[in-house]
PDB file of C-alpha atoms in Angstrom:
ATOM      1  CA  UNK A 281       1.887   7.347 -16.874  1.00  0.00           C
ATOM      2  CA  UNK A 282       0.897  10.899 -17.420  1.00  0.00           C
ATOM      3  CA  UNK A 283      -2.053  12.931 -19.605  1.00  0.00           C
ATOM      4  CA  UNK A 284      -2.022  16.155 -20.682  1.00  0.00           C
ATOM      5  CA  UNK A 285      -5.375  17.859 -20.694  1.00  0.00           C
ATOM      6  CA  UNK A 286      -7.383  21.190 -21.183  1.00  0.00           C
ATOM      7  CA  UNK A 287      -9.454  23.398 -18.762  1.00  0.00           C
ATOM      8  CA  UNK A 288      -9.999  26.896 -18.701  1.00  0.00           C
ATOM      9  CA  UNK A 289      -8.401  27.483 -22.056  1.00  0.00           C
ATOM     10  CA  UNK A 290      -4.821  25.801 -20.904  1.00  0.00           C
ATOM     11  CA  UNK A 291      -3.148  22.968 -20.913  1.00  0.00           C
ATOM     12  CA  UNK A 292      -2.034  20.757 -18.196  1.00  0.00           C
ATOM     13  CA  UNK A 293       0.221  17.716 -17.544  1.00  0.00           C
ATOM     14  CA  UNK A 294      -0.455  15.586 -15.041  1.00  0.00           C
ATOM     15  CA  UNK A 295       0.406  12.661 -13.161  1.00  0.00           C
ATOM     16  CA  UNK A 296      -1.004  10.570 -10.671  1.00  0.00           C
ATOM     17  CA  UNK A 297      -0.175  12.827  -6.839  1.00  0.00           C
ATOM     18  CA  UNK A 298       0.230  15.545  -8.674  1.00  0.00           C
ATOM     19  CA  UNK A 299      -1.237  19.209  -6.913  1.00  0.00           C
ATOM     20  CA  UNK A 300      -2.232  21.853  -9.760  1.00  0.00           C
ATOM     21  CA  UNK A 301      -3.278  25.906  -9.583  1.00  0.00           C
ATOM     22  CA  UNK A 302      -5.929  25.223 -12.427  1.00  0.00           C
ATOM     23  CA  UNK A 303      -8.204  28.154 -13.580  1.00  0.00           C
ATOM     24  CA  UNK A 304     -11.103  29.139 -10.882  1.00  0.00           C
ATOM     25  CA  UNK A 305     -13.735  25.962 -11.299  1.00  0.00           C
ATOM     26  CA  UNK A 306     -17.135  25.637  -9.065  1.00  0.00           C
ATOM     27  CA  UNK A 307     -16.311  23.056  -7.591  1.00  0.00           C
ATOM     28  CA  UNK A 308     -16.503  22.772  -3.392  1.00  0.00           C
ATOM     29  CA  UNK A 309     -13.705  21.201  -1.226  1.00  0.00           C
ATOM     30  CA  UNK A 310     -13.102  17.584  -1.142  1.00  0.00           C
ATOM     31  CA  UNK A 311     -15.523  17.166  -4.148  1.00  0.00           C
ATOM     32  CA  UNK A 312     -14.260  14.918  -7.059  1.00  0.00           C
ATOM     33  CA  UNK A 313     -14.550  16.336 -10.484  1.00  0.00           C
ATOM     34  CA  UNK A 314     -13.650  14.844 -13.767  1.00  0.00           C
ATOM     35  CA  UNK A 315     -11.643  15.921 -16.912  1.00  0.00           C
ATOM     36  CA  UNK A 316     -12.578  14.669 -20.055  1.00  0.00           C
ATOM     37  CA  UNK A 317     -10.732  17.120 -23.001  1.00  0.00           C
ATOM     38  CA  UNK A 318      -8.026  14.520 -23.097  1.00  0.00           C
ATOM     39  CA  UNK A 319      -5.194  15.536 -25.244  1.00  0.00           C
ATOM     40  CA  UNK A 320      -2.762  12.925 -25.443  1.00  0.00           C
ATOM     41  CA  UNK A 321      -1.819  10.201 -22.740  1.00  0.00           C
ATOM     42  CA  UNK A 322       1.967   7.897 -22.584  1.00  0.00           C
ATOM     43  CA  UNK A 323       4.347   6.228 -20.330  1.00  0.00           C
ATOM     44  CA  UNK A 324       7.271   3.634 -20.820  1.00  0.00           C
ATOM     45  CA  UNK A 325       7.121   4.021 -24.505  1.00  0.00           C
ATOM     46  CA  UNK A 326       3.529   4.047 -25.121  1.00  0.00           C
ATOM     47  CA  UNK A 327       1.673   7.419 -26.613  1.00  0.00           C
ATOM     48  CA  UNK A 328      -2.136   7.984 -27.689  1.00  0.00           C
ATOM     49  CA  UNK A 329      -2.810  11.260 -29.299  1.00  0.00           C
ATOM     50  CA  UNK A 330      -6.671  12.464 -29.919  1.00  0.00           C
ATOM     51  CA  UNK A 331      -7.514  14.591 -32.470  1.00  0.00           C
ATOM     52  CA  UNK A 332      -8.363  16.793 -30.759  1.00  0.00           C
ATOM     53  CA  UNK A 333      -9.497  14.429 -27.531  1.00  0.00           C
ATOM     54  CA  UNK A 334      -9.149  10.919 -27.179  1.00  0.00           C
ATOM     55  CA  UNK A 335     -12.219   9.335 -26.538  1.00  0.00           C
ATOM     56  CA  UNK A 336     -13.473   7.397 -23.722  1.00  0.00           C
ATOM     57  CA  UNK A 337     -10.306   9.188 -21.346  1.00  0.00           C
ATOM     58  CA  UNK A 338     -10.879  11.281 -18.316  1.00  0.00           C
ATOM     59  CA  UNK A 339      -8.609  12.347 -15.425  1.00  0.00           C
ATOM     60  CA  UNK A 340     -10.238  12.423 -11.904  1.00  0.00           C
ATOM     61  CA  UNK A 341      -9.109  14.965  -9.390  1.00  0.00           C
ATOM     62  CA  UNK A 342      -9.999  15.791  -5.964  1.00  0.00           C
ATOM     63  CA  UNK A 343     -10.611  19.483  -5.292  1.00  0.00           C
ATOM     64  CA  UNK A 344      -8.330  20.832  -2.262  1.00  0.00           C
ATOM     65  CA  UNK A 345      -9.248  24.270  -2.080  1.00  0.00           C
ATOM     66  CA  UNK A 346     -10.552  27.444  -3.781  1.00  0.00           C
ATOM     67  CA  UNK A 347      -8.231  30.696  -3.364  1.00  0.00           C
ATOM     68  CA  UNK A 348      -6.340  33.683  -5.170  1.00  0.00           C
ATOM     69  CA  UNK A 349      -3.250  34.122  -6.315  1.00  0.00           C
ATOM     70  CA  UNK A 350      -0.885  36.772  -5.010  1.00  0.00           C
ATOM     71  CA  UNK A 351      -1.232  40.175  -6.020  1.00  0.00           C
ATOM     72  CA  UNK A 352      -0.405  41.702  -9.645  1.00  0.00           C
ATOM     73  CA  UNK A 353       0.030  45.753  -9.293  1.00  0.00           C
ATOM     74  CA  UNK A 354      -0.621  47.594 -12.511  1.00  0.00           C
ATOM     75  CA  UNK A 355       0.615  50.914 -13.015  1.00  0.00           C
ATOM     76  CA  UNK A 356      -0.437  52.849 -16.121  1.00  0.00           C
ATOM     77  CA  UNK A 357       1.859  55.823 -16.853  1.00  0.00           C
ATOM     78  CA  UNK A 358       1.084  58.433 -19.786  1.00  0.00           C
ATOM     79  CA  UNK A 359       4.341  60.580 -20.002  1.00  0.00           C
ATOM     80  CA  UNK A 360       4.443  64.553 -20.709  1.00  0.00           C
ATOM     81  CA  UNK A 361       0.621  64.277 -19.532  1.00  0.00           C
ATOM     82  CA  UNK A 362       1.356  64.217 -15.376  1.00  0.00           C
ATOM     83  CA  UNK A 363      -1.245  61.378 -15.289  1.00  0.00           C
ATOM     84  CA  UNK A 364      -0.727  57.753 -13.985  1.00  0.00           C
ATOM     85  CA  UNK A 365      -3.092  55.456 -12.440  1.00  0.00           C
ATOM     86  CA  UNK A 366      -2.304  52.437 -10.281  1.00  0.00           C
ATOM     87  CA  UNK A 367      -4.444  49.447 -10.158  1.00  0.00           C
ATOM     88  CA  UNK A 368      -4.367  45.762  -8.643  1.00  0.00           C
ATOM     89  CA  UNK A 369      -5.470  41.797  -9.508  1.00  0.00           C
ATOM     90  CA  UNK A 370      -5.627  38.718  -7.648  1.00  0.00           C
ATOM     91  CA  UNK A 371      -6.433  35.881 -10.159  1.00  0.00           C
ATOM     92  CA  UNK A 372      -8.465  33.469  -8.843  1.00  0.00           C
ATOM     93  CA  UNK A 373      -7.518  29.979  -8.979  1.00  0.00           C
ATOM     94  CA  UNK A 374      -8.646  26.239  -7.814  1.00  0.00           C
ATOM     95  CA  UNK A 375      -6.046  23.910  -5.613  1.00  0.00           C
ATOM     96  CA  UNK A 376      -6.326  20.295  -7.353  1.00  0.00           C
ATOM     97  CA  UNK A 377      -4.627  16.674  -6.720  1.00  0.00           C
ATOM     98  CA  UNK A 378      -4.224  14.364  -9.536  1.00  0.00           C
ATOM     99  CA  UNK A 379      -6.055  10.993  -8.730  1.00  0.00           C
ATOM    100  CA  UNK A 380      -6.336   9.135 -11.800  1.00  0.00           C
ATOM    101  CA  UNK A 381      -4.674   9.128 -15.128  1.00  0.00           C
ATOM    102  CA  UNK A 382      -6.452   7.093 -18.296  1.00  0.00           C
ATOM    103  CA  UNK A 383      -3.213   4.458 -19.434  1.00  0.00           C
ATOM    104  CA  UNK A 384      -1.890   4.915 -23.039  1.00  0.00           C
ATOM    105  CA  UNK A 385      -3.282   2.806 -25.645  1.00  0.00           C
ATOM    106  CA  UNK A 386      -1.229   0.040 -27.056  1.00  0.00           C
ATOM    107  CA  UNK A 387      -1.115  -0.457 -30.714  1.00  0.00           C
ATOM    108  CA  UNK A 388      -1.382  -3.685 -31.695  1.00  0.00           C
ATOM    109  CA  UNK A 389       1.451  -4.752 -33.541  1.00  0.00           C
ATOM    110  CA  UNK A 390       1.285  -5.576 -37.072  1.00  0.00           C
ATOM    111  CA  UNK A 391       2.677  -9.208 -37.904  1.00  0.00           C
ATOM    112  CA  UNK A 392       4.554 -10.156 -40.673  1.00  0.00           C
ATOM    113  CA  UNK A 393       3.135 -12.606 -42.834  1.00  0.00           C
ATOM    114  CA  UNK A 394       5.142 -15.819 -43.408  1.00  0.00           C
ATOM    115  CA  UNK A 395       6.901 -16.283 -45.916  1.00  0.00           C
ATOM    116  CA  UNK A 396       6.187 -18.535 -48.759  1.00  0.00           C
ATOM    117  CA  UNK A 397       9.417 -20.396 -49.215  1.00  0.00           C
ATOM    118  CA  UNK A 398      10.252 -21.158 -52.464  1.00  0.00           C
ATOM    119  CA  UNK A 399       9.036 -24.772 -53.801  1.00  0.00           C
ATOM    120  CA  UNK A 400      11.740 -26.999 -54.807  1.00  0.00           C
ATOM    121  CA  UNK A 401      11.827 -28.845 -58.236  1.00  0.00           C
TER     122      UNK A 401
END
């Protein structure tokens, strides 16, 4: 089974064990948080798309740490004007593990109605 879901403007696939670098979330250590913008959700030939969310679905994760990311340098160069300036980020970012992951909907399957065999004279 997996889920594909939004936070902090991205999305994510996930599976259950999974460990995502999601966007910065205040959330402490060890703390459980939920996900509930719930794109789609499959698995051995099942699929359930929302539009835009499917209702009623929500992926749990367990929060492993808070942290940066390694460092981005920027260097901004302005030729013929002997001027350049050099700058740095660390984006910040939020270790998670994958507990749960909502199982795909099963559409019911349509039957065929029986047919009327023809009456004999």
């Amino acid at each position: 089974m997996y889920a594909i879901f939004e936070t902090g403007g991205k999305q994510y696939t996930a599976t259950p064990g999974d460990i995502l670098f999601i966007e910065k979330l205040d959330a402490e250590p060890g703390a459980e948080i939920t996900f509930d913008k719930v794109l789609a959700t499959g698995g051995e030939g099942d699929a359930a798309f929302g539009a835009p969310y499917l209702d009623g679905a929500a992926v749990t994760a367990k929060v492993l740490k808070n942290g940066k990311g390694k460092k981005i340098t920027i260097l901004t160069y302005r030729p013929k004007k002997d001027s350049q300036r050099k700058m740095g980020h660390r984006q910040p970012y939020t270790k998670v593990e994958i507990l749960t992951v909502p199982g795909g909907k099963k559409k019911a399957a349509k039957k065929a109605a029986p047919k009327a065999e023809a009456a004999e004279e």
